GROMACS .gro file of C-alpha atoms in nm:
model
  433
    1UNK     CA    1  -3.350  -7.533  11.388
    2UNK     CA    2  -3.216  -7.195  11.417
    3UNK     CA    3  -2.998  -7.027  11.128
    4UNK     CA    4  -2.780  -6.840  11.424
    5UNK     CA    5  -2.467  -6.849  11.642
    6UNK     CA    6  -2.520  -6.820  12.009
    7UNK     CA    7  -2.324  -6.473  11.977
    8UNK     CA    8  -2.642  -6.395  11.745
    9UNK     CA    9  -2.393  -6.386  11.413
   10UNK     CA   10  -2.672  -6.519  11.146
   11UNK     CA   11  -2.582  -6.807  10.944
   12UNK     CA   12  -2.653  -6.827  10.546
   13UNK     CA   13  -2.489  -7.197  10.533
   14UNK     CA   14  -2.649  -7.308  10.899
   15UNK     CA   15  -3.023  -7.217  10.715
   16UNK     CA   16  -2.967  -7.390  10.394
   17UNK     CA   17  -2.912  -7.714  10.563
   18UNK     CA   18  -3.131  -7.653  10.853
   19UNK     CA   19  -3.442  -7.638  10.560
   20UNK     CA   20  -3.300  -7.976  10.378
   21UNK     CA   21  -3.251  -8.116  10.720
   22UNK     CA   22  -3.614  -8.039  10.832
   23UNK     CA   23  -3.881  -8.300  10.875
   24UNK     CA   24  -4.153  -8.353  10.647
   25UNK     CA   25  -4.531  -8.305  10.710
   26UNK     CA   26  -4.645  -8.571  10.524
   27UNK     CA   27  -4.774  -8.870  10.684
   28UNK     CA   28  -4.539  -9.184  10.748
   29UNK     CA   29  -4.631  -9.568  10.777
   30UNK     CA   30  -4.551  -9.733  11.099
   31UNK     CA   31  -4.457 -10.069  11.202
   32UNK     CA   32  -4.857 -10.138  11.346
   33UNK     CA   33  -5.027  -9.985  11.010
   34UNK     CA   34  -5.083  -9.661  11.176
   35UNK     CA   35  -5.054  -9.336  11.043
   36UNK     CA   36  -4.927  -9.035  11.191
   37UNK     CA   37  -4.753  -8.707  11.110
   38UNK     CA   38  -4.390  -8.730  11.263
   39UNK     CA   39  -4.132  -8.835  11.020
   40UNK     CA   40  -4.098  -9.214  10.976
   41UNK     CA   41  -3.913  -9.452  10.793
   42UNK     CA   42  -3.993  -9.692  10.516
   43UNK     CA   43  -4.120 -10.011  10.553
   44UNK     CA   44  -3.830 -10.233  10.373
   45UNK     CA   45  -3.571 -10.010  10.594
   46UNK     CA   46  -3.755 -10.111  10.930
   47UNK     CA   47  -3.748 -10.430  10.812
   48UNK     CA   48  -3.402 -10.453  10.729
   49UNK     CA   49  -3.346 -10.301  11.073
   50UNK     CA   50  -3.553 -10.532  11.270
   51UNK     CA   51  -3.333 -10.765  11.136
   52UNK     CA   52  -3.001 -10.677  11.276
   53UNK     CA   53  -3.205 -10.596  11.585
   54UNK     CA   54  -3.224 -10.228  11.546
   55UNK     CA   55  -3.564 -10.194  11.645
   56UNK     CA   56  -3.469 -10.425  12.006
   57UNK     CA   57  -3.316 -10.155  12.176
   58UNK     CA   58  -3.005 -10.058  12.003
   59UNK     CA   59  -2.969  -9.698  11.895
   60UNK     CA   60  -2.976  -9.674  11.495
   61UNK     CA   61  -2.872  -9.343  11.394
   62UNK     CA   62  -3.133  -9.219  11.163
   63UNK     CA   63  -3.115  -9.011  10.840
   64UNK     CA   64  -3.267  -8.663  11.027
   65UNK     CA   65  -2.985  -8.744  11.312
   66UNK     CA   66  -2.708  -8.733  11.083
   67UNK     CA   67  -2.861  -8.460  10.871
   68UNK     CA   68  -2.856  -8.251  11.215
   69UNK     CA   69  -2.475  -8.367  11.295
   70UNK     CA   70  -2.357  -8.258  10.931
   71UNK     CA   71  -2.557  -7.940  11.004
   72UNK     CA   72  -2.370  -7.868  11.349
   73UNK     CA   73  -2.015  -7.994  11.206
   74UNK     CA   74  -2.048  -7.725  10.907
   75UNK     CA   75  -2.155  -7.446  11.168
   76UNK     CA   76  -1.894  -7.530  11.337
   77UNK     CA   77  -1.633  -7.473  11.027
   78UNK     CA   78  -1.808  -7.128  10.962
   79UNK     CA   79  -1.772  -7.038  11.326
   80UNK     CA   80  -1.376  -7.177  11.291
   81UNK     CA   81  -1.327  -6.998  10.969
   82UNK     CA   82  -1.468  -6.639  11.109
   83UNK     CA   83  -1.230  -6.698  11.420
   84UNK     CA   84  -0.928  -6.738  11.162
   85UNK     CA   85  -1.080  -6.416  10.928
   86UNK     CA   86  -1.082  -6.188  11.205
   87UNK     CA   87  -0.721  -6.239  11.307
   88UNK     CA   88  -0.665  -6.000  10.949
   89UNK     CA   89  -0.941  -5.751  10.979
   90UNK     CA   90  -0.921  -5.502  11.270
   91UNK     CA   91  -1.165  -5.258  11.336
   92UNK     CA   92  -0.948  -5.024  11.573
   93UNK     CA   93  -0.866  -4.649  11.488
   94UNK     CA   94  -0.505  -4.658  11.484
   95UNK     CA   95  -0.330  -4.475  11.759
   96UNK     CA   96  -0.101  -4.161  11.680
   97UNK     CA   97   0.067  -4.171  11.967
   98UNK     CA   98   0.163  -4.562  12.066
   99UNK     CA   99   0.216  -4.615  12.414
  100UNK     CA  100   0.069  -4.410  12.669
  101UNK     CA  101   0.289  -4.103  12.709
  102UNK     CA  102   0.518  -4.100  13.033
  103UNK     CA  103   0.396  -3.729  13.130
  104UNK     CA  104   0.026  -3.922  13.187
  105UNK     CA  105   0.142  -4.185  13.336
  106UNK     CA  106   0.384  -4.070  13.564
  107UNK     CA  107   0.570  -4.393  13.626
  108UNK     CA  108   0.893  -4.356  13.491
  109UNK     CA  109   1.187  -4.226  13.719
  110UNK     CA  110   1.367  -3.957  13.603
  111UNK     CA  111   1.779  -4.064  13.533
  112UNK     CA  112   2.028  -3.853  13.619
  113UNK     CA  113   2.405  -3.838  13.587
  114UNK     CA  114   2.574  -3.658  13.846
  115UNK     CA  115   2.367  -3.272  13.818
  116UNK     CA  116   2.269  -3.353  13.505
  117UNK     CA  117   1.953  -3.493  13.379
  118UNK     CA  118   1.940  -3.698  13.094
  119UNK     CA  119   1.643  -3.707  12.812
  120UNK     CA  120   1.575  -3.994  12.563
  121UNK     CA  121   1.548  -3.958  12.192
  122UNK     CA  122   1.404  -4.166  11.918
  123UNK     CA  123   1.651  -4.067  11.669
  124UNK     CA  124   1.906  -4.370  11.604
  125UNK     CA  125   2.289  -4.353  11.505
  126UNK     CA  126   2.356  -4.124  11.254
  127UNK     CA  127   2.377  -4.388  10.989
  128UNK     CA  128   2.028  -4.546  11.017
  129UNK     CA  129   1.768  -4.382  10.849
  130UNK     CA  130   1.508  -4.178  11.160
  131UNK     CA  131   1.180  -4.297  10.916
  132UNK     CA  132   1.099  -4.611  10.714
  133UNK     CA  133   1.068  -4.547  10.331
  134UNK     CA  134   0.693  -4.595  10.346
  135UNK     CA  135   0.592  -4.371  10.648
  136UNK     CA  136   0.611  -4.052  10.809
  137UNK     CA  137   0.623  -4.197  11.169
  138UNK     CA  138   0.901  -4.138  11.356
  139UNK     CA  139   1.109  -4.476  11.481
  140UNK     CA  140   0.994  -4.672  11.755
  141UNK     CA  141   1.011  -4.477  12.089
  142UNK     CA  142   1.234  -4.682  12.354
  143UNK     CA  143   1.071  -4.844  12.606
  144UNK     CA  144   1.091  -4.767  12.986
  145UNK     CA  145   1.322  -5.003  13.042
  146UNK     CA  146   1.552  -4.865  12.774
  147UNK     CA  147   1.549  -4.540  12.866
  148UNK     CA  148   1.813  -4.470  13.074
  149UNK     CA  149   2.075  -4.657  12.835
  150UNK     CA  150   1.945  -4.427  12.495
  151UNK     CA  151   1.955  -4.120  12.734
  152UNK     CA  152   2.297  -4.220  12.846
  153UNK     CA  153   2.402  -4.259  12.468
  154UNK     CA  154   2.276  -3.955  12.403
  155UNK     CA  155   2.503  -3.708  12.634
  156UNK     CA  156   2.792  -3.955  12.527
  157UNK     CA  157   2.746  -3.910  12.171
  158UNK     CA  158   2.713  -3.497  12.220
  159UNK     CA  159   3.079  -3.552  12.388
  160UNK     CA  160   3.238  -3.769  12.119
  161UNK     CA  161   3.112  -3.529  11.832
  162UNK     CA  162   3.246  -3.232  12.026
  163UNK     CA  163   3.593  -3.396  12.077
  164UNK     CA  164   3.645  -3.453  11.747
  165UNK     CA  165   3.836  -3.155  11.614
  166UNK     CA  166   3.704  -3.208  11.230
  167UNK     CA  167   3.356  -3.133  11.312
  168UNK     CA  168   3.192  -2.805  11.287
  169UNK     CA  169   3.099  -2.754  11.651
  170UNK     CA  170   3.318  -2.589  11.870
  171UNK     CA  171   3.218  -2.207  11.813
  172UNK     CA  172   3.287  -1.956  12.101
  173UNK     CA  173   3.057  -1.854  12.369
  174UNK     CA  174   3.029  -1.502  12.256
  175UNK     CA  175   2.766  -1.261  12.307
  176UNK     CA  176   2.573  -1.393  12.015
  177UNK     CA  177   2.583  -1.665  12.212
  178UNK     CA  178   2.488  -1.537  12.554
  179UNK     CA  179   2.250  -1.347  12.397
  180UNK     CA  180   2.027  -1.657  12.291
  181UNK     CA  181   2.076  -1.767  12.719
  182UNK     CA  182   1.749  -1.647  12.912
  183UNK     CA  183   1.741  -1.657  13.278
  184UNK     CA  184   1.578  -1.742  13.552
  185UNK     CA  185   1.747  -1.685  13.895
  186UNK     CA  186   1.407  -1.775  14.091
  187UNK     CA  187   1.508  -2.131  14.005
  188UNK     CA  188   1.839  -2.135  13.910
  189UNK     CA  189   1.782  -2.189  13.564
  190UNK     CA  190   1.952  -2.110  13.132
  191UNK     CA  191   1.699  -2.213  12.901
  192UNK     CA  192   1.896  -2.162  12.514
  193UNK     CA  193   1.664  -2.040  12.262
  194UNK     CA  194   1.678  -2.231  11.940
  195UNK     CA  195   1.402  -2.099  11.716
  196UNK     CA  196   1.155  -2.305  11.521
  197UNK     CA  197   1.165  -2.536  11.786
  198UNK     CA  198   0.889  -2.459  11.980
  199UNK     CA  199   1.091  -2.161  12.216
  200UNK     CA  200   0.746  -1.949  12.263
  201UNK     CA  201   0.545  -2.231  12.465
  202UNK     CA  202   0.920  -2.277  12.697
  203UNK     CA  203   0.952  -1.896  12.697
  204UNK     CA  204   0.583  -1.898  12.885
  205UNK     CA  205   0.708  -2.119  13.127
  206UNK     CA  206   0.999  -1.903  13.244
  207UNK     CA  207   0.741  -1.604  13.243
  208UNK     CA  208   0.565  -1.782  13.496
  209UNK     CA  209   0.801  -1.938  13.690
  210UNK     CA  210   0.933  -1.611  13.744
  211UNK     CA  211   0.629  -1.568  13.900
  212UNK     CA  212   0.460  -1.284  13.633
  213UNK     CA  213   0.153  -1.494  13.583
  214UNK     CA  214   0.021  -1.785  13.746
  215UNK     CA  215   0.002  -2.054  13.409
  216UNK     CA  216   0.123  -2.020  13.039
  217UNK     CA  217  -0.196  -2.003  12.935
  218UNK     CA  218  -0.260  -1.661  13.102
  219UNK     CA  219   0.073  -1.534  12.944
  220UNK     CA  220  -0.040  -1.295  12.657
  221UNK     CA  221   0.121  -1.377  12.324
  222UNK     CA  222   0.181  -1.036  12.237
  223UNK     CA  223   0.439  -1.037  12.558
  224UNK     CA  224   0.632  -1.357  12.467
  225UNK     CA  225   0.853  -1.229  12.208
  226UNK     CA  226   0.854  -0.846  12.362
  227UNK     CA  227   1.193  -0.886  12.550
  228UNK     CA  228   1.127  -0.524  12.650
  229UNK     CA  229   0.787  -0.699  12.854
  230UNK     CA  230   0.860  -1.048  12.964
  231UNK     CA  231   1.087  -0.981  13.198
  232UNK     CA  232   1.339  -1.250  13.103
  233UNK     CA  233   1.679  -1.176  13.163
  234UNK     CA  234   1.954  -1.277  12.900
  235UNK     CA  235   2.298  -1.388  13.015
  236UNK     CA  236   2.448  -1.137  12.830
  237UNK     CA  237   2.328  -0.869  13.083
  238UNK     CA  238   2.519  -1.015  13.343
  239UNK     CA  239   2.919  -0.931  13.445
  240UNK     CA  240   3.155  -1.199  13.368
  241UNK     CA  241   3.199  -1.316  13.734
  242UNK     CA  242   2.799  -1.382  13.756
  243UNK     CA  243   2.803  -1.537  13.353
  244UNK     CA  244   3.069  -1.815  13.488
  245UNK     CA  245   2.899  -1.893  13.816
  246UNK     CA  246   2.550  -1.967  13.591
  247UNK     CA  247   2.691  -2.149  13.382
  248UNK     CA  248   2.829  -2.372  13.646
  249UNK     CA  249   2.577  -2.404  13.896
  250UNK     CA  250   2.224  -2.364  13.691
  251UNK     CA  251   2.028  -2.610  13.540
  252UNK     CA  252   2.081  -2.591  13.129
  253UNK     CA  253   1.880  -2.679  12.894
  254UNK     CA  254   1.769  -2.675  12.492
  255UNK     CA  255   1.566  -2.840  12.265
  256UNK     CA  256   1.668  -2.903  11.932
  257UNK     CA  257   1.515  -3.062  11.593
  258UNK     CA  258   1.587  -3.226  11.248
  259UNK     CA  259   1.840  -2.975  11.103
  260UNK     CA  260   1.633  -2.951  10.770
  261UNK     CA  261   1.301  -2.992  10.906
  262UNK     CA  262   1.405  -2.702  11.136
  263UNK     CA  263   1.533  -2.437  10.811
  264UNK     CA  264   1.185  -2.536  10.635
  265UNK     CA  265   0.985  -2.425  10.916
  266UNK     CA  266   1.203  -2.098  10.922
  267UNK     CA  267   1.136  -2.058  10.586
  268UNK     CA  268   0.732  -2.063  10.561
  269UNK     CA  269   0.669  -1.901  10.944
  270UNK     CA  270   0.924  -1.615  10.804
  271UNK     CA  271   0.932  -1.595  10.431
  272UNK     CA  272   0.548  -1.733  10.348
  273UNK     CA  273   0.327  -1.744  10.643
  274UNK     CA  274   0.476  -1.451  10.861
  275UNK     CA  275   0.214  -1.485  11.091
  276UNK     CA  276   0.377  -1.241  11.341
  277UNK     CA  277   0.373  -0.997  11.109
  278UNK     CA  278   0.721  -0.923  11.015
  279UNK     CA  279   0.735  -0.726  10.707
  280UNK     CA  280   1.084  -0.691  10.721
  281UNK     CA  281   1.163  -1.073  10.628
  282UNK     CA  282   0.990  -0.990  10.280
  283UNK     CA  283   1.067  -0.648  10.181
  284UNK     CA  284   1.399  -0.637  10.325
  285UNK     CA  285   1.554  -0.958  10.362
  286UNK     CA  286   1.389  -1.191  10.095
  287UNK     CA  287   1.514  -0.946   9.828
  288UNK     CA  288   1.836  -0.923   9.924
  289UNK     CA  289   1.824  -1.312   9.891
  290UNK     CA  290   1.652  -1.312   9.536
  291UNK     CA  291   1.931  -1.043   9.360
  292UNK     CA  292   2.237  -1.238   9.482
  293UNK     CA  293   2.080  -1.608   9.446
  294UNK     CA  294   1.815  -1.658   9.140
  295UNK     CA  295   1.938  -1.760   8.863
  296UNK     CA  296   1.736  -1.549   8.624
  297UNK     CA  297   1.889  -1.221   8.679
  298UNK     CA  298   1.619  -0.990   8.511
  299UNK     CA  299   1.365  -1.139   8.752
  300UNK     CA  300   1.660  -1.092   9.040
  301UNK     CA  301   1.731  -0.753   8.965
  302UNK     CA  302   1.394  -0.559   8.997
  303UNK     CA  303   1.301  -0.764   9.336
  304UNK     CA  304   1.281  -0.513   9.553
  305UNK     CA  305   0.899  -0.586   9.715
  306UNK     CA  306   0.716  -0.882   9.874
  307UNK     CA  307   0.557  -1.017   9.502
  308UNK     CA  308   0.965  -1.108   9.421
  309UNK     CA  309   0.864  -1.450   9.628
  310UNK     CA  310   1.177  -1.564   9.751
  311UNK     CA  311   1.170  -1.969   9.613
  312UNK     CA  312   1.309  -2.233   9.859
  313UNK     CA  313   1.605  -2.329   9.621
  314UNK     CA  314   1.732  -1.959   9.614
  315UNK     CA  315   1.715  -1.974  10.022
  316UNK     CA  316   1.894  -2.323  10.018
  317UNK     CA  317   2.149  -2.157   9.792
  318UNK     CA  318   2.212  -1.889  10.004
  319UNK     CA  319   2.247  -2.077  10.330
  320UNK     CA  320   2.513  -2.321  10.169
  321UNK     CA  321   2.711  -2.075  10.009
  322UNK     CA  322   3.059  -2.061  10.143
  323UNK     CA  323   3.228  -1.793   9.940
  324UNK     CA  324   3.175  -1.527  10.150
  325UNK     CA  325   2.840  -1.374  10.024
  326UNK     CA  326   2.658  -1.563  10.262
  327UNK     CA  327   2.850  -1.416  10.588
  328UNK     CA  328   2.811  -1.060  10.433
  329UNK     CA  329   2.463  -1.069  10.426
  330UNK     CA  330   2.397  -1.228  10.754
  331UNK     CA  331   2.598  -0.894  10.908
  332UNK     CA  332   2.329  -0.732  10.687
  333UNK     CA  333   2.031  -0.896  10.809
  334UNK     CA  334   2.167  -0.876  11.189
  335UNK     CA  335   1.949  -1.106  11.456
  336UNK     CA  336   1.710  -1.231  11.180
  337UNK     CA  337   1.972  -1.488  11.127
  338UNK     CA  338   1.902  -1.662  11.409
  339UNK     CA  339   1.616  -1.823  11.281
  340UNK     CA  340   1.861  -2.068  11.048
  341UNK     CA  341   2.189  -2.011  11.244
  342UNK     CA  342   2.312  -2.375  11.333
  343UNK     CA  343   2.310  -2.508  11.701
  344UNK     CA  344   2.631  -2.513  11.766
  345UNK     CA  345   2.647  -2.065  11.647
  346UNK     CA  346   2.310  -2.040  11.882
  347UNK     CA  347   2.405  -2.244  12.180
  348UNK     CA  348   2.739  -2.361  12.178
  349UNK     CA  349   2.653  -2.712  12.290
  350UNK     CA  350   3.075  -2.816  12.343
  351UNK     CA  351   3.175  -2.496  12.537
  352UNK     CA  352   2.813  -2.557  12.767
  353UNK     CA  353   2.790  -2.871  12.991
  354UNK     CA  354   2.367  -2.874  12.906
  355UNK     CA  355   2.246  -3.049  13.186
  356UNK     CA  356   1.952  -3.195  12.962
  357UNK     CA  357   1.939  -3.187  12.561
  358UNK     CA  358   1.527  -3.234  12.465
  359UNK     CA  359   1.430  -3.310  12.109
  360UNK     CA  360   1.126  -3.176  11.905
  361UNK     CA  361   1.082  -3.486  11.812
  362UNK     CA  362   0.995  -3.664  12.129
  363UNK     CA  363   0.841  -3.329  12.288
  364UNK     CA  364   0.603  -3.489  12.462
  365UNK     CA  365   0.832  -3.758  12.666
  366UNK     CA  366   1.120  -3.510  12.745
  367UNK     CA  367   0.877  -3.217  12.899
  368UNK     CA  368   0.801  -3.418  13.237
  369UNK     CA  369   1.190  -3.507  13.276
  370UNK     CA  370   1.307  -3.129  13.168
  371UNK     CA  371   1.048  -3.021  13.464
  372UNK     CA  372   1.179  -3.295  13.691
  373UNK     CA  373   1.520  -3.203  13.663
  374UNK     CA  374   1.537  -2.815  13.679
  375UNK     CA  375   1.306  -2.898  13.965
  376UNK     CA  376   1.014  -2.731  13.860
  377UNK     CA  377   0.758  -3.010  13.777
  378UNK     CA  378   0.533  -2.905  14.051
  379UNK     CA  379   0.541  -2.521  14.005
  380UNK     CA  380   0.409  -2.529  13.623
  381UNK     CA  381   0.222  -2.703  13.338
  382UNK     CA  382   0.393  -2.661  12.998
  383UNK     CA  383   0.133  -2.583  12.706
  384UNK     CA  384  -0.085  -2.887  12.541
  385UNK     CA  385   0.103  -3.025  12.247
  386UNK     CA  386  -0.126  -3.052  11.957
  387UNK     CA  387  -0.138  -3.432  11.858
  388UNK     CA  388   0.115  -3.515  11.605
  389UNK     CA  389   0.288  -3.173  11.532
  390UNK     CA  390   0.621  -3.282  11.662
  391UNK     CA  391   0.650  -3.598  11.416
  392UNK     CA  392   0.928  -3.550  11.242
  393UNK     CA  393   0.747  -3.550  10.863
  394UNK     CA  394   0.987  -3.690  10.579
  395UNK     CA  395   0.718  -3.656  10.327
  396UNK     CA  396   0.698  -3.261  10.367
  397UNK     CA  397   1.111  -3.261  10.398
  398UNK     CA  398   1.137  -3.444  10.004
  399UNK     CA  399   0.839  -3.186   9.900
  400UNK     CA  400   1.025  -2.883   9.952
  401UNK     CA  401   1.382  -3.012   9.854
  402UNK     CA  402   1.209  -3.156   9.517
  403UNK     CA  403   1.357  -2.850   9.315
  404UNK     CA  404   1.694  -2.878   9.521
  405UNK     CA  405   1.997  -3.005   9.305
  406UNK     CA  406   2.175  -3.307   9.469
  407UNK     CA  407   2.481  -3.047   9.462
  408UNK     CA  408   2.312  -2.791   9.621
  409UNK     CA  409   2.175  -3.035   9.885
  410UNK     CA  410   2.528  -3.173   9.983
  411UNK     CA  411   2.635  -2.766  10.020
  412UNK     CA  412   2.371  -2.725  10.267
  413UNK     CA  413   2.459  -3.035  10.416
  414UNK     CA  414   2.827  -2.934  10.508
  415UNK     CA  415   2.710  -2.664  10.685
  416UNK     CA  416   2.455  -2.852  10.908
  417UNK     CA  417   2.672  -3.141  10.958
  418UNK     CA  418   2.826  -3.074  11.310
  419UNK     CA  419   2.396  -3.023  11.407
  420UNK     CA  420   2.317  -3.354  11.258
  421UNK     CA  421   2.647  -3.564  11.433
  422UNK     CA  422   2.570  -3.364  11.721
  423UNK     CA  423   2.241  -3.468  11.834
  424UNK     CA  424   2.192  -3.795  11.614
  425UNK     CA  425   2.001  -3.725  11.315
  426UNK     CA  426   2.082  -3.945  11.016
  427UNK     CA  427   2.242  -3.751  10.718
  428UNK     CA  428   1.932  -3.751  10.462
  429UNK     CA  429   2.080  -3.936  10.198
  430UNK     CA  430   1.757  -3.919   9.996
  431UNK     CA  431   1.791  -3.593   9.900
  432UNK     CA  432   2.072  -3.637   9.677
  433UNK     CA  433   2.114  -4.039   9.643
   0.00000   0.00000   0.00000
């Protein structure tokens, strides 16, 4: 008897009473007075059998057969038991990304509403919390099916926000404004620049549909940012006449993120990291921060170099200061600001009819459909997105607001509203609740 499955899964239980179940070597009586080495059984038991006629032809189930049919039943409650075991334990690397992205699979149609194309977002009402307590993965994506209803809901909710007077929204399309606009006649398309929200990779594809290089990854970073290089028009450098008739008849587009997820990435790429070397966001700006902002004023007033280390809370203070300081030094610091200037000062998202509004946080779903609609799928590639870097992280966001004051928080807040009832990210209550 073997101790196995017939998958080859050995058997401790199947062995143990596969060796009681086994037939002894010694030698048996038989009925004649013979001996002979197969198992046998007594003489009184034959007897009593031969009796009831179970040595005339009727089957008799012997002790070794029902030793062998308790053996099989209790494999067969292992085997059942395994089956039910496995249901719990899985052995698959979990996947980062779900379902297969749409730009792979290249089955979904792209919707559209009149010229305007219309890009789904993950992010629900503003009332329902983006991320579970637990997690730092973003809701549930839609599914196909759902995604010309959330995409819908999306460009309707942009509307409704701007309508209402209350909100912080409707600044002026100025030349701040226009200045943030780049350009690209080749294709009839306004791509506003939003920073921290991935503008360099979308700047490359502008460079090269204007036909400077033949894919973004032959555009040379040092070029992206050198306005003076990439050829990229703003809409500021056109007349009047030729602003209004882009605006109307161009494809328009930005991207936007998580309001507070957006100012901390402003704040280590410019204030920590400054990988672009910048020197001018630590010697200049940061102390200029630090004197009017921290608290300890000896420390405040002798930071005047990079070793001040301008602390998240002072920078939170600063940007949710509404007494005037603020808007003084953001003359000072001049176009630095843009980097945590609010969507509505970059882009002006009520006085613009954007024909599609992407989100950082579903990067990877909205690039086909930005493509599609500006009609440009075919002509370039946008850059690989490094798995997971768009997730909207909730665990990093309570990190760097940890020495935040709940009053400090709810400043900040007020002026970020109009971006988070704007685009649909929940007010983060868990900063100050």
């Amino acid at each position: 008897m073997h101790c196995f499955f017939p998958l080859g899964i050995h058997c401790p239980l199947c062995c143990m009473l596969s060796k009681q179940s086994a037939p002894s070597k010694s030698t048996h009586l038989v009925p004649n007075g013979d001996t002979d080495s197969t198992p046998r059984l007594s003489r009184g038991v034959l007897s009593a059998l031969d009796r009831v006629g179970g040595l005339h032809g009727r089957p008799v189930m012997s002790q070794t057969m029902r030793h062998r049919w308790l053996l099989l039943g209790a494999c067969g409650w292992v085997l059942l038991i395994l089956m039910f075991a496995s249901k719990f334990i899985s052995f698959r690397t979990a996947d980062d990304y779900g379902e297969k992205s749409i730009a792979q699979s290249g089955t979904l149609p792209v919707p559209v509403l009149g010229n305007k194309v219309v890009v789904a977002t993950p992010l629900p009402g503003p009332e329902v919390p983006a991320v579970s307590a637990t997690t730092n993965l973003p809701s549930p994506l839609p599914s196909a099916t759902d995604w010309l209803d959330v995409s819908e809901k999306r460009l309707e909710l942009l509307s409704a926000v701007c309508k209402n007077a209350s909100a912080k929204t409707r600044d002026p399309v100025n030349k701040f404004v226009l200045d943030r606009i780049f350009v690209c006649d080749k294709h009839k398309i306004l791509f506003c620049q939003t920073p921290k929200v991935g503008n360099t990779q979308w700047k490359k594809v502008l460079i090269v549909l204007n036909g400077d290089y033949p894919t973004v990854d032959e555009v040379p970073e040092d070029i992206v940012h050198r306005h003076d290089k990439n050829h990229l028009r703003r809409l500021s450098s056109f007349t009047p006449s030729e602003i209004s008739e882009r605006l109307r008849l161009y494809f328009k587009f930005l991207i936007v993120r998580d309001p507070f997820e957006r100012l901390i990435s402003a704040f280590k790429d410019k204030f920590v990291e400054n990988p672009r070397f910048e020197p001018w966001y630590k010697t200049e700006i940061a102390p200029a921060i630090i004197r009017r902002y921290r608290r300890d004023r000896r420390v405040a007033a002798g930071a005047t170099a990079p070793a001040a280390g301008l602390r998240f809370r002072e920078f939170v203070r600063y940007l949710g200061d509404t007494d005037g300081r603020r808007r003084h030094l953001d003359y000072e610091f001049g176009e630095a600001v843009i980097h945590w200037a609010t969507y509505s000062e970059l882009c002006a998202p009520c006085q613009i009819g954007y024909s599609a509004v992407g989100h950082h946080e579903t990067l990877e779903r909205d690039v086909p459909h930005i493509l599609r609609g500006a009609g440009v799928e075919a002509l370039v590639e946008y850059p690989a997105i490094p798995p997971g870097i768009t997730r909207y992280n909730r665990t990093k966001v309570e990190q760097y607001f940890a020495g935040v004051g709940g009053a400090e928080v709810r400043k900040l807040y007020a002026r970020y509203q109009g971006d988070f009832l704007l685009f649909g990210y929940p007010p983060p209550h868990f900063l100050w609740s």
